[in-house]
């Protein structure tokens, strides 16, 4: 490309935002269609590399729902869910881990590095990054876990050496066993633990609505207290709940800003960062 | 355990070897039955953790043959080999990567960390560690690659922060695609590139024999020139060739000592290190 | 500003150029109308702050011709020139130094810092940055000097701590006296001495022409040998000669790329950097 | 020089004082006749270089009254004062800045560097060192400011790399404009902000007297409370007040010792430092 | 030596203990027969070198009773003791210092270095490590001192550079004079001051007994309150008292574990460290 | 002391010499009467502390002849010399080491530290600083050694942390045994090995004379070739020879300046350093 003066001007408009986030850690929960559509994938990764080069410190966290079910079905196993959570027997856990840590994670790493970034893929097992315990709940879901402890040193060591960490949502249990943990929750815990300036949760919708059916009820800023009320009243739907919970975890850990954004828009990450009013729904304390 | 004076004495006998390798990098090609048998697995990992704590800097490299074939068969694909190398179409490559980077690698990481180590699993894609190109050869084996370049910085960065790198034998191609590369060769290239003091190649036999049928012909020290001759004369069998080649690559890169050892013996790593004469076959320049 | 997706896309187009110059030193000779026109001034400074924040290490070098003459005239002294060089008696030198180091330099520093940069103004006297000797020549021009030695440590120390050095073209003589030195030449010497990746010389014209009257004869790339020939043949005019000489000095000191660009275009610095073909005339070895 | 044993002995007598101030920051307000008389100038600068080499960390702060008025008069502007403060319209401010930052500052830097020191001249604009706001007061004095904030990082960065900072009394306003700020006050604020061990204010008299007409009333140590009383009672004259205020600011900021000394005595700085009882008037909490 | 698999296994059993003390400071009061018997000497030094190489940071403290008396007698002076403390006139002090700092200390240093360690011998005078004052008491014992202050920086500087400090029990008085200080007390004070994880006091008996005559009354863990009571009741004998006091000083200074062990057993240091239950008597808060 | 202006002036005269040796290592062979006379002792140590505080890095090396003989005689052993070298049987070596490392060394350390320095005493055994082998020669002198290797790291580590190393002339043999080595030779070897800027050898005479009986034949500068000739012709006496040899060793190791000076003059070290022409005899290449 050859920049015109007008295009250079657009670049310069980004300056205040670049200054604001220079040296700051930004945790991105990567998910939804942005992980499926090839153009969106490359778009997200390029945005991340740009963030890295203009001085921010992005960390990506991802799950990998559809890919897991696809592999399970090829292996003749039928995915089963209870309240949106995957029933995870030992064999399923093995598949989950292979797909998340071996396919999805390395696929993202590969795209970022091909665009000139320096990504390193991690699972929660590496350096005991995410220690899990068996998830609470009425139903025994098997190897479904919840975060017991984050050991963030491997993340800060990698950031210090200018790598881009990409974290898959597999955690290590007390005896070295694997646990399948909600990636939204992991993103929130990591953001809190590393002192991130911003947490961005990618979804496939523009954000939160008072009434999802009525697009005019879009909420651009939502207080934690109101979010809790909307969860109780089921105005916030099941898929959105862990994202909102992740934001609340992050806010409790002094993350400055938390956002739910629409990953299906191209350059949604940049639009959120390089904008005063932000896009999507910002959850505030 | 409570040490007796005699047992403490055995500890003290290790001192000269501990001194010799203090701060030195030791590359271990982990493979064979030691990756299948659960007791051997834990044994190898514990030896590695010990090496780490007494001041050495171990790097593990692994492939994962049997596990790959097992998953392929579950998925209804029949493994196919030409001259010992796996025919790797796109779908196979995806399975190879899932198994190696998602299952085998994280399994080893998990055992080491459970024993108190601080392992971080990597594939050749992470930070572009292993860049591959399509393998030469008469037959098109698909995504079978050979090492084009090693970018060892992620290894030295991790070693500097006292992590134990565990590397799976998946490499990144010029366009970000995955390549299946022989793990023996990767171990040799890494040893040469990071300036290792020692390369240890685990096999399922005690080492190299002039005549494998006659156990009295065991060779404890083998010159590179003689090794080449024995390859040409087929005295060194097909499975052993890449291990010997790895040693030759390492020696060309100024690695001090290279060894082919029997991973089915418990504590084979320690026996090799804490011994004047060594075990197995040492390949020398 | 709120970025649209299209605008974010323009940002992303800058990525390869940002990557190319990450951590690299870029010396900019700031001069001409861009130092007089207030909008251009702010534009240049904002471009410099952007370069700084996206990871480059800019150094600005400036003279200050018109301002000097203005102050002299207020003081009742008539500026006098021989072959384009100012006749500089002791009193004139005092005025030159006051204007360059006290007015022009601090003015630039002030704009940059007001835009969020961290500029530090220097004259060649600070830490003996530019040591001069009396200029050669038939006519005695008084305190007109030429560079005898550059002591770049204060520049590298400031860059290491993320400051933006702004250097005025006053130098220190062997006995601590002041010398008026051509700012173009200082820029070239500094670029060579600090190992800059790029030298950009701002002028008020688009670059070099074979025949300035015929705009179709614009030269986008000029070999040093050809530049020398064009100087001898007076195709390159007197004002342009020190700029071309600065480029040649820089190239001799292994600066990768040297450019003569039109500072009267808004965002000329960014257009040069964020472009494959470049703008202006590039002088090459 | 060739030292005799007696002279070497004098050197050795300095040892306890050298030990006491090793690594400590000493802020010197340089002013009065010591800035006009050429021998005194060189004397002060040589003392500063000595202090630097025996392990102290001196910072010089200066204004430049007489030089400013001289340049103004050459430019046909009559200096005007209200209560000892210069009425500073925009044109005057430009002259003030040119003289202070371009002539006086670089003149001091040049002498120090010629004596083997490594001075770097700064104005309050560099790295936003001194941020000012318009001075309070009944009369509008134009661009006369007072210190709003000190950003001492550029000072500590330079000291860490063994430079001698020389600071002129020009400050930066909220919109990047220049302000003329009392140099005494700046010295006091800097001393407080960098954690100096000592502040020395140079004057043209031996110190403070109860009754200036009666030399027998010299005060060698003055408590802050008494100083305040003497200011109210006008025993401390107008010129001395900002010097006393600077000492009080410094003491409030935990500077250990503050002194008003006679800069017209040769080696006054060294005599103050290398003496138990001190010279001049010491202001104490 | 060539390790068998069984011997390697003994090595591996040490792993948890090596992990526990990695990077921790361990202060060892070296004394009793282990300083006289040549085999024990070499044994202790080899254990210390092993501890050093497996990542611990040992500091040795020693006195040297029998050697002092031997030299005194050669010089025709009869050693004299009051309540177990040596009467130390000026001449005796000179002998004490020569023997401790010149003979005993350098002898230990020499053995350790010959075994591949990097020991540096210190007396309490070096860098003012141990400042003493005259000991309290009814009888004037001359130059017998007690610890007034520990300046541990030379120890931590040496440990940081991987040296093994060996400290003799000579201290410096307020006027630079030498003091003979109990080595047990010095060990306790140093352990407290450097933040040691463990203090081990070597004696010639297995530890503390309720009734020394009845070996069945051995105490493996003793509370500070009980120890005080046993001192008052003289169940703890005169020679053992300073050892117990050293442990109490260390515990008051947050040392984690303190032990009284039998230095006449070979590998007593290792047996204490590489054992869950420990050997000897552990003093606990 | 209270400095007068004249005394301060003497201080300032030292500045060029302080600048010349800032950060430079200066090795001082301390010996002769300056080690016996109490006033001279304190004088030398105070000069060393001054050198340290004005930024030089002194290392002291000492032997201790008279003290050794005195102790030997007290022990009933008659000192015996062959060609000026002490016959050193095992028992004598023990005495030599006790006196040098335990008495003389710690005495010097104590005086320096009492004057505010931070000395650390070392023998050649500490960190294997001086490795010796049995001295060549026709007569077997027992444990008289010559320098085989210097391991200077402990010196540079201590200098880096601002300690003043004081080295006694005891060395370690290949089996850990002690050797008595000429302190002059050790000083020369250390100067060469640490890259000293200056070596000063203290004697009891003003320097070297062509004819010692005729004081008018004093030589202030002596070429190595001439020194060799004067040794052969016995113009340089036996006691002076090792001092001249030390200078030659140092010069061969690129030490800039080597001097033989009169330690009986007070402040001889400072007079040599703070003087253009120097005192004593300078040996030059």
GROMACS .gro file of C-alpha atoms in nm, chain D residues 40-259:
model
  220
  895UNK     CA    1   3.406   3.316   3.937
  896UNK     CA    2   3.215   3.135   3.660
  897UNK     CA    3   3.506   2.904   3.588
  898UNK     CA    4   3.564   2.862   3.960
  899UNK     CA    5   3.207   2.754   4.028
  900UNK     CA    6   3.206   2.515   3.733
  901UNK     CA    7   3.535   2.360   3.839
  902UNK     CA    8   3.401   2.309   4.192
  903UNK     CA    9   3.095   2.138   4.041
  904UNK     CA   10   3.310   1.910   3.827
  905UNK     CA   11   3.516   1.821   4.135
  906UNK     CA   12   3.200   1.742   4.331
  907UNK     CA   13   3.089   1.521   4.043
  908UNK     CA   14   3.417   1.330   4.028
  909UNK     CA   15   3.439   1.266   4.401
  910UNK     CA   16   3.103   1.092   4.384
  911UNK     CA   17   2.837   1.356   4.450
  912UNK     CA   18   2.550   1.422   4.210
  913UNK     CA   19   2.521   1.799   4.154
  914UNK     CA   20   2.226   1.964   3.974
  915UNK     CA   21   2.262   2.331   3.878
  916UNK     CA   22   1.964   2.565   3.851
  917UNK     CA   23   2.003   2.914   3.714
  918UNK     CA   24   1.813   3.224   3.607
  919UNK     CA   25   1.981   3.505   3.424
  920UNK     CA   26   1.858   3.850   3.514
  921UNK     CA   27   2.124   4.091   3.389
  922UNK     CA   28   2.173   3.915   3.056
  923UNK     CA   29   1.801   3.931   2.984
  924UNK     CA   30   1.779   4.303   3.044
  925UNK     CA   31   2.088   4.361   2.829
  926UNK     CA   32   1.939   4.178   2.532
  927UNK     CA   33   1.604   4.351   2.582
  928UNK     CA   34   1.769   4.689   2.572
  929UNK     CA   35   1.957   4.599   2.254
  930UNK     CA   36   1.617   4.511   2.107
  931UNK     CA   37   1.483   4.849   2.221
  932UNK     CA   38   1.256   4.715   2.496
  933UNK     CA   39   1.275   4.870   2.841
  934UNK     CA   40   1.269   4.611   3.122
  935UNK     CA   41   0.994   4.677   3.373
  936UNK     CA   42   0.961   4.531   3.723
  937UNK     CA   43   0.683   4.515   3.982
  938UNK     CA   44   0.796   4.415   4.332
  939UNK     CA   45   1.114   4.270   4.189
  940UNK     CA   46   0.935   4.052   3.935
  941UNK     CA   47   0.977   4.118   3.565
  942UNK     CA   48   0.667   4.224   3.374
  943UNK     CA   49   0.670   3.964   3.097
  944UNK     CA   50   0.463   4.021   2.786
  945UNK     CA   51   0.476   3.769   2.501
  946UNK     CA   52   0.767   3.941   2.328
  947UNK     CA   53   0.961   3.967   2.655
  948UNK     CA   54   0.895   3.600   2.728
  949UNK     CA   55   1.047   3.509   2.393
  950UNK     CA   56   1.358   3.708   2.481
  951UNK     CA   57   1.374   3.560   2.832
  952UNK     CA   58   1.360   3.211   2.690
  953UNK     CA   59   1.620   3.276   2.421
  954UNK     CA   60   1.862   3.423   2.670
  955UNK     CA   61   1.810   3.168   2.948
  956UNK     CA   62   1.785   2.848   2.747
  957UNK     CA   63   1.999   2.954   2.450
  958UNK     CA   64   2.274   3.169   2.595
  959UNK     CA   65   2.312   3.141   2.973
  960UNK     CA   66   2.237   2.770   2.994
  961UNK     CA   67   2.456   2.664   2.705
  962UNK     CA   68   2.732   2.893   2.833
  963UNK     CA   69   2.742   2.709   3.167
  964UNK     CA   70   2.721   2.371   2.994
  965UNK     CA   71   3.009   2.468   2.773
  966UNK     CA   72   3.238   2.570   3.062
  967UNK     CA   73   3.165   2.253   3.258
  968UNK     CA   74   3.225   2.029   2.959
  969UNK     CA   75   3.543   2.213   2.874
  970UNK     CA   76   3.665   2.132   3.227
  971UNK     CA   77   3.601   1.763   3.170
  972UNK     CA   78   3.248   1.737   3.307
  973UNK     CA   79   2.947   1.594   3.122
  974UNK     CA   80   2.680   1.861   3.153
  975UNK     CA   81   2.344   1.850   2.976
  976UNK     CA   82   2.140   2.172   2.965
  977UNK     CA   83   1.766   2.157   3.017
  978UNK     CA   84   1.484   2.405   3.032
  979UNK     CA   85   1.167   2.331   3.222
  980UNK     CA   86   1.012   2.237   2.887
  981UNK     CA   87   1.240   1.939   2.827
  982UNK     CA   88   1.049   1.623   2.918
  983UNK     CA   89   0.801   1.862   3.088
  984UNK     CA   90   1.047   1.902   3.374
  985UNK     CA   91   0.883   2.215   3.523
  986UNK     CA   92   0.512   2.264   3.463
  987UNK     CA   93   0.397   2.615   3.558
  988UNK     CA   94   0.072   2.800   3.600
  989UNK     CA   95   0.017   3.175   3.584
  990UNK     CA   96   0.148   3.338   3.901
  991UNK     CA   97  -0.102   3.454   4.159
  992UNK     CA   98  -0.101   3.820   4.244
  993UNK     CA   99  -0.280   4.152   4.223
  994UNK     CA  100  -0.092   4.275   3.921
  995UNK     CA  101  -0.103   4.088   3.588
  996UNK     CA  102   0.263   4.028   3.511
  997UNK     CA  103   0.191   3.836   3.190
  998UNK     CA  104   0.395   3.521   3.144
  999UNK     CA  105   0.527   3.513   3.497
 1000UNK     CA  106   0.448   3.170   3.639
 1001UNK     CA  107   0.478   2.963   3.950
 1002UNK     CA  108   0.565   2.595   3.976
 1003UNK     CA  109   0.260   2.367   3.943
 1004UNK     CA  110   0.441   2.034   3.912
 1005UNK     CA  111   0.793   1.895   3.877
 1006UNK     CA  112   0.850   1.584   3.661
 1007UNK     CA  113   1.193   1.487   3.787
 1008UNK     CA  114   1.243   1.170   3.584
 1009UNK     CA  115   1.467   1.332   3.322
 1010UNK     CA  116   1.691   1.452   3.608
 1011UNK     CA  117   1.717   1.112   3.771
 1012UNK     CA  118   1.768   0.941   3.434
 1013UNK     CA  119   2.055   1.180   3.353
 1014UNK     CA  120   2.211   1.145   3.700
 1015UNK     CA  121   2.195   0.767   3.670
 1016UNK     CA  122   2.404   0.791   3.352
 1017UNK     CA  123   2.648   1.029   3.525
 1018UNK     CA  124   2.553   1.352   3.352
 1019UNK     CA  125   2.543   1.690   3.531
 1020UNK     CA  126   2.201   1.850   3.467
 1021UNK     CA  127   2.195   2.229   3.427
 1022UNK     CA  128   1.840   2.368   3.446
 1023UNK     CA  129   1.728   2.711   3.326
 1024UNK     CA  130   1.426   2.877   3.486
 1025UNK     CA  131   1.183   2.854   3.193
 1026UNK     CA  132   0.873   2.644   3.253
 1027UNK     CA  133   0.602   2.494   3.032
 1028UNK     CA  134   0.239   2.599   3.074
 1029UNK     CA  135  -0.070   2.380   3.041
 1030UNK     CA  136  -0.094   2.455   2.665
 1031UNK     CA  137   0.273   2.433   2.589
 1032UNK     CA  138   0.334   2.806   2.634
 1033UNK     CA  139   0.646   2.937   2.808
 1034UNK     CA  140   0.652   3.080   3.159
 1035UNK     CA  141   0.918   3.284   3.334
 1036UNK     CA  142   0.952   3.132   3.682
 1037UNK     CA  143   1.172   3.242   3.970
 1038UNK     CA  144   1.486   3.027   3.960
 1039UNK     CA  145   1.518   3.020   4.339
 1040UNK     CA  146   1.175   2.863   4.366
 1041UNK     CA  147   1.257   2.609   4.096
 1042UNK     CA  148   1.574   2.509   4.282
 1043UNK     CA  149   1.377   2.454   4.602
 1044UNK     CA  150   1.109   2.249   4.426
 1045UNK     CA  151   1.362   2.034   4.242
 1046UNK     CA  152   1.561   1.972   4.561
 1047UNK     CA  153   1.243   1.853   4.734
 1048UNK     CA  154   1.134   1.640   4.440
 1049UNK     CA  155   1.462   1.453   4.373
 1050UNK     CA  156   1.538   1.391   4.740
 1051UNK     CA  157   1.850   1.607   4.752
 1052UNK     CA  158   2.077   1.586   5.055
 1053UNK     CA  159   2.166   1.954   5.029
 1054UNK     CA  160   2.044   2.274   4.866
 1055UNK     CA  161   2.285   2.562   4.826
 1056UNK     CA  162   2.154   2.906   4.722
 1057UNK     CA  163   2.425   3.137   4.589
 1058UNK     CA  164   2.392   3.507   4.667
 1059UNK     CA  165   2.627   3.805   4.666
 1060UNK     CA  166   2.633   3.846   5.044
 1061UNK     CA  167   2.768   3.621   5.323
 1062UNK     CA  168   2.420   3.520   5.438
 1063UNK     CA  169   2.144   3.662   5.658
 1064UNK     CA  170   2.189   3.931   5.925
 1065UNK     CA  171   1.946   4.039   6.195
 1066UNK     CA  172   2.046   4.387   6.094
 1067UNK     CA  173   2.221   4.398   5.760
 1068UNK     CA  174   2.391   4.727   5.855
 1069UNK     CA  175   2.557   4.565   6.156
 1070UNK     CA  176   2.787   4.284   6.037
 1071UNK     CA  177   2.814   4.152   6.391
 1072UNK     CA  178   2.452   4.031   6.370
 1073UNK     CA  179   2.530   3.757   6.118
 1074UNK     CA  180   2.311   3.449   6.165
 1075UNK     CA  181   2.481   3.117   6.092
 1076UNK     CA  182   2.175   2.903   6.166
 1077UNK     CA  183   1.816   3.014   6.128
 1078UNK     CA  184   1.502   2.822   6.218
 1079UNK     CA  185   1.213   2.823   5.969
 1080UNK     CA  186   0.981   2.981   6.226
 1081UNK     CA  187   1.229   3.265   6.286
 1082UNK     CA  188   1.281   3.310   5.913
 1083UNK     CA  189   0.907   3.352   5.866
 1084UNK     CA  190   0.899   3.612   6.142
 1085UNK     CA  191   1.193   3.800   5.989
 1086UNK     CA  192   1.019   3.804   5.651
 1087UNK     CA  193   0.708   3.952   5.808
 1088UNK     CA  194   0.917   4.209   5.994
 1089UNK     CA  195   1.107   4.289   5.673
 1090UNK     CA  196   1.439   4.208   5.840
 1091UNK     CA  197   1.487   3.974   5.545
 1092UNK     CA  198   1.494   4.189   5.235
 1093UNK     CA  199   1.301   4.139   4.912
 1094UNK     CA  200   1.586   3.982   4.715
 1095UNK     CA  201   1.657   3.729   4.988
 1096UNK     CA  202   1.294   3.619   5.037
 1097UNK     CA  203   1.268   3.372   4.745
 1098UNK     CA  204   1.598   3.215   4.852
 1099UNK     CA  205   1.467   3.161   5.202
 1100UNK     CA  206   1.138   3.032   5.060
 1101UNK     CA  207   1.329   2.783   4.842
 1102UNK     CA  208   1.506   2.654   5.152
 1103UNK     CA  209   1.173   2.615   5.330
 1104UNK     CA  210   1.024   2.426   5.034
 1105UNK     CA  211   1.325   2.196   5.029
 1106UNK     CA  212   1.311   2.132   5.404
 1107UNK     CA  213   0.941   2.051   5.377
 1108UNK     CA  214   1.043   1.794   5.114
 1109UNK     CA  215   1.295   1.628   5.349
 1110UNK     CA  216   1.611   1.779   5.207
 1111UNK     CA  217   1.865   1.736   5.487
 1112UNK     CA  218   2.046   2.068   5.475
 1113UNK     CA  219   1.979   2.403   5.310
 1114UNK     CA  220   2.222   2.692   5.288
   0.00000   0.00000   0.00000
